[in-house]
Amino acid sequence: MLLSEKSRPVIEATLPVVGQNINEIANRFYKHMFGDHPELLDGMFNRGNQADGGQQQALAGSVASFATFLIDRPNEMPEALLSRISHKHVSLGLAPNQYQIVHDHLMWAIVDVLGDAVTDDVAAAWDEVYWIMANTLINLERGLYSARGVTSDTVWREWEVISKVQETDDVVTFKVRKVDDRLVKTSLPGQYVTVQMLMPDGIHQPRQYSLTAADDGEHRQFSVKRVTGKGKPDGEVSNLLHDDVMVGDRLTMSLPYGDVVLDDSGRPVVFASAGVGITPMAGMLSHLANASSGLPIQLLHADSSEKAFALRDQISDDIASLNNAALHLWYENGDMSALPADSVHSGLMNLDDVDLPEGAMYYLCGPMAFLKAVRSSLIGRGIAPKDIQYEVFGPDLWLADFQ
């Protein structure tokens, strides 16, 4: 999987100029590809992420980071980066033959932006980079499909909504059950599903939602925060789910995927979340509670107030059912709580207020500023980066595990 000696000096020489122009390359790539393949807009791509540039930035960052990795660490592969991408791809039903479409339009965009600088040798070198990355992803994704006993065509199932609970003013929890006899394997703690919704304009839109409770293969639970007030279409699916989907309706959902899953090595566990970032933590904690885990467990959660704390009753019940679990809370609007928390603080999360267990695994989820602050604080306290996993909602524009 190494970059050829012919291509290496070409990539080294052109990586700076490609890096400087990668966002424009990504923008033109998507416009050109959707112009030729409008069907990809139906069910495959989140147009909210397209509208705010998030998807373009994620593509640009991943390609540039991968090329840099091939130059700087020629005997390795960026496993964390590729794993995150491949899980997202299979949750959307991406097929291997679609990589050729991406290739053709990405190479067109490189030439369109850089012009005469793209000689035959430059084109060949970047073609090699692309196919090293693409073939690695295809193989990873083939394994992920196989592990679930599905293909890109059969990753989807219909599920019936059996309950809909208003957790907070802007978060609703759905519980669903499968409606056919096909075997469905249980999720791993921390995984998500893609929900594919038919929008009023006839276009299907996919969104990923973390599973918020341990499942038995027959039933699943996920929570949805209503997204409003941004002046762009990313709230269209969440608002449809909040307002129009009722008990008895059916939803099209993918099988569970996601690479941020609970470690099974028996180490202590620390969860740190903010806002709706509680959702994957709730799923992992639910698995631990169902298993009557005796591990040392800490859940650290920050929110604007207790009223805004989604899944708080489920969380507190699970914490109470475990013999060695603690709950620590930070509320921006005060330090009062009716929950049986071990500590409640006013303001933003401050890890100086918490004694962290030795040898723990850490799981983070929340807004980007929160992730960066908490991860930096943990590393400052001597926690190894390899022991910190994080989940990002939407395109990963940070790639902290790659650094």
Short mmCIF file of C-alpha atoms in Angstrom, two decimals:
data_model
loop_
_atom_site.label_atom_id
_atom_site.label_comp_id
_atom_site.label_asym_id
_atom_site.label_seq_id
_atom_site.Cartn_x
_atom_site.Cartn_y
_atom_site.Cartn_z
CA MET A 1 0.00 0.00 0.00
CA LEU A 2 3.04 2.26 -0.20
CA LEU A 3 3.24 5.21 -2.53
CA SER A 4 5.52 4.39 -5.46
CA GLU A 5 8.97 5.93 -5.63
CA LYS A 6 7.96 7.62 -8.89
CA SER A 7 4.96 9.33 -7.30
CA ARG A 8 6.49 10.21 -3.93
CA PRO A 9 8.58 13.23 -5.04
CA VAL A 10 5.70 14.49 -7.18
CA ILE A 11 3.28 14.40 -4.24
CA GLU A 12 5.88 16.03 -1.96
CA ALA A 13 6.34 18.83 -4.47
CA THR A 14 2.65 19.41 -5.23
CA LEU A 15 1.09 18.79 -1.82
CA PRO A 16 1.50 22.44 -0.72
CA VAL A 17 -0.31 23.86 -3.75
CA VAL A 18 -2.98 21.17 -3.65
CA GLY A 19 -3.42 21.82 0.07
CA GLN A 20 -3.80 25.56 -0.52
CA ASN A 21 -6.52 24.94 -3.09
CA ILE A 22 -8.15 21.83 -1.66
CA ASN A 23 -11.33 23.56 -0.49
CA GLU A 24 -11.94 25.03 -3.94
CA ILE A 25 -11.17 21.65 -5.49
CA ALA A 26 -13.74 20.04 -3.19
CA ASN A 27 -16.38 22.67 -3.98
CA ARG A 28 -15.99 22.25 -7.73
CA PHE A 29 -15.85 18.46 -7.38
CA TYR A 30 -19.24 18.26 -5.70
CA LYS A 31 -20.94 20.66 -8.11
CA HIS A 32 -19.56 18.80 -11.12
CA MET A 33 -20.43 15.36 -9.74
CA PHE A 34 -23.98 16.29 -8.81
CA GLY A 35 -24.43 17.89 -12.22
CA ASP A 36 -23.64 14.56 -13.88
CA HIS A 37 -25.15 12.32 -11.20
CA PRO A 38 -28.11 14.08 -9.57
CA GLU A 39 -29.30 10.68 -8.31
CA LEU A 40 -26.56 10.83 -5.67
CA LEU A 41 -28.45 13.67 -4.01
CA ASP A 42 -31.36 11.27 -3.36
CA GLY A 43 -30.56 9.32 -0.21
CA MET A 44 -26.76 9.47 -0.17
CA PHE A 45 -25.66 13.01 0.68
CA ASN A 46 -26.77 15.28 3.51
CA ARG A 47 -27.66 18.51 1.73
CA GLY A 48 -27.43 20.43 4.99
CA ASN A 49 -23.73 19.59 5.15
CA GLN A 50 -23.46 20.54 1.49
CA ALA A 51 -25.14 23.89 2.12
CA ASP A 52 -22.83 24.96 4.95
CA GLY A 53 -19.68 23.55 3.35
CA GLY A 54 -19.11 20.91 6.01
CA GLN A 55 -19.00 17.99 3.61
CA GLN A 56 -16.64 19.80 1.27
CA GLN A 57 -14.29 20.64 4.16
CA ALA A 58 -14.37 17.03 5.39
CA LEU A 59 -13.49 15.66 1.95
CA ALA A 60 -10.73 18.21 1.50
CA GLY A 61 -9.28 17.50 4.93
CA SER A 62 -9.35 13.74 4.54
CA VAL A 63 -7.68 13.69 1.11
CA ALA A 64 -4.97 16.16 2.12
CA SER A 65 -4.39 14.37 5.42
CA PHE A 66 -4.15 11.00 3.70
CA ALA A 67 -1.60 12.28 1.18
CA THR A 68 0.42 13.85 4.00
CA PHE A 69 0.34 10.56 5.88
CA LEU A 70 1.68 8.66 2.87
CA ILE A 71 4.62 11.07 2.73
CA ASP A 72 5.36 11.38 6.45
CA ARG A 73 4.64 7.81 7.57
CA PRO A 74 5.22 5.61 4.52
CA ASN A 75 5.07 2.33 6.44
CA GLU A 76 1.73 3.02 8.15
CA MET A 77 -1.90 3.65 7.28
CA PRO A 78 -4.10 6.24 9.06
CA GLU A 79 -6.41 3.64 10.59
CA ALA A 80 -8.50 6.03 12.70
CA LEU A 81 -9.21 8.30 9.73
CA LEU A 82 -10.10 5.42 7.40
CA SER A 83 -12.20 3.63 10.00
CA ARG A 84 -14.33 6.71 10.66
CA ILE A 85 -14.93 7.26 6.94
CA SER A 86 -15.71 3.62 6.17
CA HIS A 87 -18.29 3.30 8.95
CA LYS A 88 -20.06 6.41 7.71
CA HIS A 89 -20.01 5.09 4.15
CA VAL A 90 -21.55 1.71 4.98
CA SER A 91 -24.24 3.36 7.09
CA LEU A 92 -25.27 5.15 3.87
CA GLY A 93 -25.11 2.06 1.65
CA LEU A 94 -22.15 3.27 -0.43
CA ALA A 95 -21.30 0.79 -3.19
CA PRO A 96 -17.75 0.02 -4.44
CA ASN A 97 -18.54 1.15 -8.00
CA GLN A 98 -19.31 4.66 -6.75
CA TYR A 99 -15.63 5.23 -6.03
CA GLN A 100 -15.01 5.42 -9.78
CA ILE A 101 -17.56 8.24 -10.04
CA VAL A 102 -15.83 10.11 -7.22
CA HIS A 103 -12.44 9.54 -8.85
CA ASP A 104 -13.48 10.90 -12.22
CA HIS A 105 -14.96 14.10 -10.83
CA LEU A 106 -12.27 14.68 -8.23
CA MET A 107 -9.53 14.43 -10.84
CA TRP A 108 -11.54 16.76 -13.10
CA ALA A 109 -11.74 19.29 -10.24
CA ILE A 110 -7.99 19.13 -9.57
CA VAL A 111 -7.28 19.91 -13.21
CA ASP A 112 -9.99 22.57 -13.33
CA VAL A 113 -8.51 24.44 -10.34
CA LEU A 114 -4.78 23.96 -10.93
CA GLY A 115 -4.81 24.10 -14.73
CA ASP A 116 -1.51 23.59 -16.55
CA ALA A 117 0.25 22.74 -13.29
CA VAL A 118 -1.35 19.31 -13.54
CA THR A 119 1.06 17.58 -15.87
CA ASP A 120 0.72 13.92 -16.80
CA ASP A 121 3.11 12.99 -13.97
CA VAL A 122 1.17 15.08 -11.44
CA ALA A 123 -2.15 13.58 -12.53
CA ALA A 124 -0.71 10.07 -12.31
CA ALA A 125 0.69 10.67 -8.81
CA TRP A 126 -2.57 12.01 -7.40
CA ASP A 127 -4.45 9.24 -9.16
CA GLU A 128 -2.26 6.80 -7.23
CA VAL A 129 -2.98 8.55 -3.93
CA TYR A 130 -6.70 8.42 -4.62
CA TRP A 131 -6.76 4.71 -5.44
CA ILE A 132 -4.61 3.75 -2.45
CA MET A 133 -7.17 5.48 -0.25
CA ALA A 134 -10.21 4.27 -2.20
CA ASN A 135 -9.13 0.62 -2.39
CA THR A 136 -8.35 0.59 1.31
CA LEU A 137 -11.81 1.99 2.07
CA ILE A 138 -13.49 -0.48 -0.32
CA ASN A 139 -11.83 -3.38 1.49
CA LEU A 140 -12.74 -2.02 4.92
CA GLU A 141 -16.31 -1.45 3.84
CA ARG A 142 -16.59 -4.91 2.33
CA GLY A 143 -15.63 -6.31 5.72
CA LEU A 144 -18.15 -4.12 7.55
CA TYR A 145 -20.97 -5.18 5.25
CA SER A 146 -19.94 -8.84 5.57
CA ALA A 147 -19.84 -8.67 9.37
CA ARG A 148 -23.51 -7.64 9.33
CA GLY A 149 -24.40 -10.18 6.64
CA VAL A 150 -25.53 -7.47 4.21
CA THR A 151 -24.48 -5.63 1.07
CA SER A 152 -24.80 -1.99 0.11
CA ASP A 153 -28.23 -2.85 -1.32
CA THR A 154 -29.55 -4.63 1.78
CA VAL A 155 -28.21 -2.48 4.61
CA TRP A 156 -31.63 -0.82 4.98
CA ARG A 157 -34.61 -2.09 7.02
CA GLU A 158 -38.06 -0.78 7.84
CA TRP A 159 -38.83 -0.23 11.51
CA GLU A 160 -42.13 0.70 13.18
CA VAL A 161 -42.26 3.47 15.76
CA ILE A 162 -43.68 2.04 18.98
CA SER A 163 -43.05 5.01 21.27
CA LYS A 164 -42.18 8.69 20.99
CA VAL A 165 -41.10 10.51 24.16
CA GLN A 166 -40.48 14.24 24.52
CA GLU A 167 -37.27 14.31 26.54
CA THR A 168 -36.76 18.09 26.54
CA ASP A 169 -38.13 21.04 24.62
CA ASP A 170 -35.96 20.12 21.65
CA VAL A 171 -35.13 16.39 22.02
CA VAL A 172 -37.43 13.47 21.21
CA THR A 173 -36.64 9.79 21.77
CA PHE A 174 -38.03 7.18 19.38
CA LYS A 175 -38.26 3.47 20.12
CA VAL A 176 -38.79 1.27 17.07
CA ARG A 177 -39.22 -2.43 16.30
CA LYS A 178 -38.36 -4.36 13.17
CA VAL A 179 -41.23 -5.40 10.91
CA ASP A 180 -39.78 -8.40 9.03
CA ASP A 181 -38.30 -11.79 9.91
CA ARG A 182 -34.75 -11.13 8.75
CA LEU A 183 -32.10 -11.63 11.42
CA VAL A 184 -30.71 -8.36 12.74
CA LYS A 185 -27.61 -8.44 14.92
CA THR A 186 -27.52 -6.24 17.99
CA SER A 187 -25.61 -2.99 17.92
CA LEU A 188 -22.27 -2.39 19.58
CA PRO A 189 -22.43 0.14 22.43
CA GLY A 190 -21.87 3.62 21.02
CA GLN A 191 -22.97 2.97 17.43
CA TYR A 192 -25.44 4.96 15.34
CA VAL A 193 -28.01 4.29 12.63
CA THR A 194 -28.80 6.29 9.53
CA VAL A 195 -32.45 7.30 9.21
CA GLN A 196 -33.50 7.97 5.62
CA MET A 197 -36.50 10.30 5.28
CA LEU A 198 -38.58 11.21 2.23
CA MET A 199 -38.72 14.99 2.11
CA PRO A 200 -41.64 17.07 0.74
CA ASP A 201 -39.73 17.74 -2.50
CA GLY A 202 -39.42 13.99 -3.19
CA ILE A 203 -35.74 13.71 -2.24
CA HIS A 204 -34.62 11.25 0.45
CA GLN A 205 -32.34 12.69 3.10
CA PRO A 206 -30.12 10.64 5.43
CA ARG A 207 -29.17 11.57 8.98
CA GLN A 208 -27.18 9.62 11.58
CA TYR A 209 -28.49 9.26 15.13
CA SER A 210 -26.75 7.56 18.03
CA LEU A 211 -28.51 4.59 19.59
CA THR A 212 -29.35 5.65 23.12
CA ALA A 213 -30.11 2.28 24.73
CA ALA A 214 -28.90 -1.30 24.52
CA ASP A 215 -30.94 -3.22 21.96
CA ASP A 216 -31.95 -6.84 21.41
CA GLY A 217 -31.99 -6.78 17.60
CA GLU A 218 -35.79 -6.54 17.66
CA HIS A 219 -36.01 -3.04 19.11
CA ARG A 220 -33.88 0.08 18.84
CA GLN A 221 -33.92 3.50 20.48
CA PHE A 222 -32.51 6.79 19.24
CA SER A 223 -32.93 10.44 20.17
CA VAL A 224 -33.27 13.44 17.86
CA LYS A 225 -32.53 17.07 18.63
CA ARG A 226 -34.57 19.58 16.69
CA VAL A 227 -32.26 21.80 14.64
CA THR A 228 -33.70 25.25 13.97
CA GLY A 229 -32.75 28.84 13.40
CA LYS A 230 -29.68 28.36 11.19
CA GLY A 231 -31.23 29.49 7.92
CA LYS A 232 -30.13 26.34 6.10
CA PRO A 233 -31.66 22.92 5.46
CA ASP A 234 -29.86 20.88 8.12
CA GLY A 235 -32.95 21.02 10.32
CA GLU A 236 -35.29 19.57 7.72
CA VAL A 237 -35.03 15.95 8.87
CA SER A 238 -35.09 16.63 12.59
CA ASN A 239 -38.14 18.87 12.23
CA LEU A 240 -39.92 16.24 10.14
CA LEU A 241 -39.20 13.59 12.77
CA HIS A 242 -40.35 15.86 15.59
CA ASP A 243 -43.51 17.12 13.94
CA ASP A 244 -44.77 14.45 11.55
CA VAL A 245 -43.55 11.00 12.61
CA MET A 246 -45.94 9.34 15.06
CA VAL A 247 -46.37 5.99 16.81
CA GLY A 248 -47.31 3.39 14.20
CA ASP A 249 -45.36 5.09 11.38
CA ARG A 250 -42.50 3.30 9.68
CA LEU A 251 -38.95 4.53 9.30
CA THR A 252 -36.25 3.35 6.91
CA MET A 253 -33.06 2.79 8.89
CA SER A 254 -29.63 1.36 8.22
CA LEU A 255 -28.05 -1.30 10.35
CA PRO A 256 -25.86 0.08 13.16
CA TYR A 257 -22.36 1.30 12.40
CA GLY A 258 -19.76 3.55 14.00
CA ASP A 259 -16.23 3.00 15.22
CA VAL A 260 -16.47 4.81 18.56
CA VAL A 261 -17.59 1.84 20.61
CA LEU A 262 -17.12 0.72 24.17
CA ASP A 263 -13.80 -0.98 24.86
CA ASP A 264 -14.20 -4.52 26.22
CA SER A 265 -10.81 -4.81 27.93
CA GLY A 266 -12.21 -4.34 31.44
CA ARG A 267 -10.67 -0.93 32.05
CA PRO A 268 -12.43 1.86 33.99
CA VAL A 269 -14.64 4.09 31.84
CA VAL A 270 -15.05 7.86 31.80
CA PHE A 271 -17.74 9.48 29.65
CA ALA A 272 -17.61 13.24 29.04
CA SER A 273 -20.44 14.91 27.12
CA ALA A 274 -22.14 18.22 26.52
CA GLY A 275 -25.69 18.86 25.33
CA VAL A 276 -27.04 16.29 22.89
CA GLY A 277 -23.58 14.69 22.98
CA ILE A 278 -25.07 12.64 25.81
CA THR A 279 -26.74 10.33 23.27
CA PRO A 280 -23.89 7.89 22.48
CA MET A 281 -22.88 7.99 26.15
CA ALA A 282 -26.41 6.97 27.12
CA GLY A 283 -26.18 4.02 24.74
CA MET A 284 -22.86 2.83 26.15
CA LEU A 285 -24.00 3.34 29.74
CA SER A 286 -27.18 1.36 28.99
CA HIS A 287 -25.08 -1.57 27.79
CA LEU A 288 -23.00 -1.44 30.99
CA ALA A 289 -26.14 -1.30 33.13
CA ASN A 290 -27.71 -4.26 31.30
CA ALA A 291 -24.52 -6.24 31.91
CA SER A 292 -24.49 -5.27 35.62
CA SER A 293 -20.94 -4.04 35.15
CA GLY A 294 -18.73 -3.67 38.18
CA LEU A 295 -16.23 -1.43 36.41
CA PRO A 296 -15.42 2.00 37.81
CA ILE A 297 -17.58 4.32 35.68
CA GLN A 298 -17.81 8.11 35.64
CA LEU A 299 -20.24 10.11 33.56
CA LEU A 300 -19.38 13.80 33.28
CA HIS A 301 -22.05 15.90 31.58
CA ALA A 302 -22.39 19.60 30.85
CA ASP A 303 -25.60 21.34 29.81
CA SER A 304 -27.31 24.70 29.94
CA SER A 305 -29.65 23.49 32.71
CA GLU A 306 -31.17 20.33 34.12
CA LYS A 307 -34.31 20.93 32.08
CA ALA A 308 -32.20 20.74 28.91
CA PHE A 309 -30.45 17.50 29.98
CA ALA A 310 -31.87 14.89 27.58
CA LEU A 311 -32.29 11.29 28.79
CA ARG A 312 -31.54 12.40 32.34
CA ASP A 313 -34.00 9.93 33.92
CA GLN A 314 -32.59 6.99 31.96
CA ILE A 315 -29.05 8.11 32.79
CA SER A 316 -29.69 8.48 36.52
CA ASP A 317 -31.51 5.11 36.69
CA ASP A 318 -28.61 3.37 34.95
CA ILE A 319 -26.06 5.07 37.21
CA ALA A 320 -28.07 4.02 40.28
CA SER A 321 -28.22 0.40 39.09
CA LEU A 322 -24.43 0.14 38.88
CA ASN A 323 -22.29 -0.57 41.93
CA ASN A 324 -19.32 1.58 41.00
CA ALA A 325 -20.66 4.48 38.93
CA ALA A 326 -20.66 8.23 39.54
CA LEU A 327 -22.45 11.16 37.89
CA HIS A 328 -20.92 14.65 37.79
CA LEU A 329 -22.84 17.58 36.30
CA TRP A 330 -22.06 21.11 35.10
CA TYR A 331 -24.92 23.52 34.40
CA GLU A 332 -24.30 26.92 32.85
CA ASN A 333 -27.39 28.34 34.56
CA GLY A 334 -26.77 27.15 38.10
CA ASP A 335 -25.63 24.29 40.32
CA MET A 336 -28.94 22.85 41.53
CA SER A 337 -30.11 19.35 40.60
CA ALA A 338 -32.89 16.96 41.56
CA LEU A 339 -30.87 14.05 40.19
CA PRO A 340 -28.83 11.80 42.51
CA ALA A 341 -25.57 13.26 41.20
CA ASP A 342 -22.26 12.91 43.00
CA SER A 343 -21.46 16.55 42.28
CA VAL A 344 -23.13 19.50 40.57
CA HIS A 345 -21.17 22.53 39.40
CA SER A 346 -22.04 25.89 37.91
CA GLY A 347 -20.50 26.91 34.59
CA LEU A 348 -18.55 24.99 31.97
CA MET A 349 -17.03 21.58 32.55
CA ASN A 350 -13.74 21.75 34.46
CA LEU A 351 -11.93 18.46 34.86
CA ASP A 352 -9.87 19.91 37.72
CA ASP A 353 -12.99 19.28 39.82
CA VAL A 354 -12.88 15.50 39.25
CA ASP A 355 -10.57 12.70 40.39
CA LEU A 356 -10.06 10.54 37.32
CA PRO A 357 -9.56 6.78 37.72
CA GLU A 358 -6.24 5.18 36.84
CA GLY A 359 -6.00 3.37 33.52
CA ALA A 360 -9.37 4.52 32.19
CA MET A 361 -10.71 4.73 28.65
CA TYR A 362 -12.29 8.08 27.79
CA TYR A 363 -15.23 8.77 25.48
CA LEU A 364 -16.12 12.34 24.46
CA CYS A 365 -19.05 13.80 22.57
CA GLY A 366 -20.34 17.34 22.22
CA PRO A 367 -19.75 20.59 20.34
CA MET A 368 -16.32 21.04 18.76
CA ALA A 369 -15.15 23.65 21.29
CA PHE A 370 -16.09 21.26 24.10
CA LEU A 371 -14.24 18.34 22.49
CA LYS A 372 -11.08 20.35 21.98
CA ALA A 373 -11.12 21.76 25.52
CA VAL A 374 -11.79 18.46 27.26
CA ARG A 375 -9.34 16.49 25.13
CA SER A 376 -6.61 19.08 25.75
CA SER A 377 -7.34 19.01 29.47
CA LEU A 378 -7.08 15.22 29.57
CA ILE A 379 -3.82 15.19 27.64
CA GLY A 380 -2.54 17.90 29.99
CA ARG A 381 -3.25 15.53 32.87
CA GLY A 382 -1.18 12.81 31.27
CA ILE A 383 -3.88 10.79 29.52
CA ALA A 384 -2.52 9.14 26.37
CA PRO A 385 -4.27 10.25 23.16
CA LYS A 386 -4.85 6.60 22.23
CA ASP A 387 -7.04 6.25 25.33
CA ILE A 388 -9.37 9.07 24.25
CA GLN A 389 -12.10 8.42 21.70
CA TYR A 390 -14.47 11.10 20.48
CA GLU A 391 -17.65 11.20 18.42
CA VAL A 392 -18.45 14.09 16.11
CA PHE A 393 -21.99 14.73 14.86
CA GLY A 394 -21.71 15.53 11.15
CA PRO A 395 -18.51 15.64 9.08
CA ASP A 396 -15.36 15.29 11.16
CA LEU A 397 -13.56 18.58 10.51
CA TRP A 398 -11.13 18.04 13.37
CA LEU A 399 -9.48 14.65 12.70
CA ALA A 400 -7.84 14.77 16.14
CA ASP A 401 -7.14 11.05 16.10
CA PHE A 402 -5.07 11.55 12.98
CA GLN A 403 -2.77 14.17 14.46
#
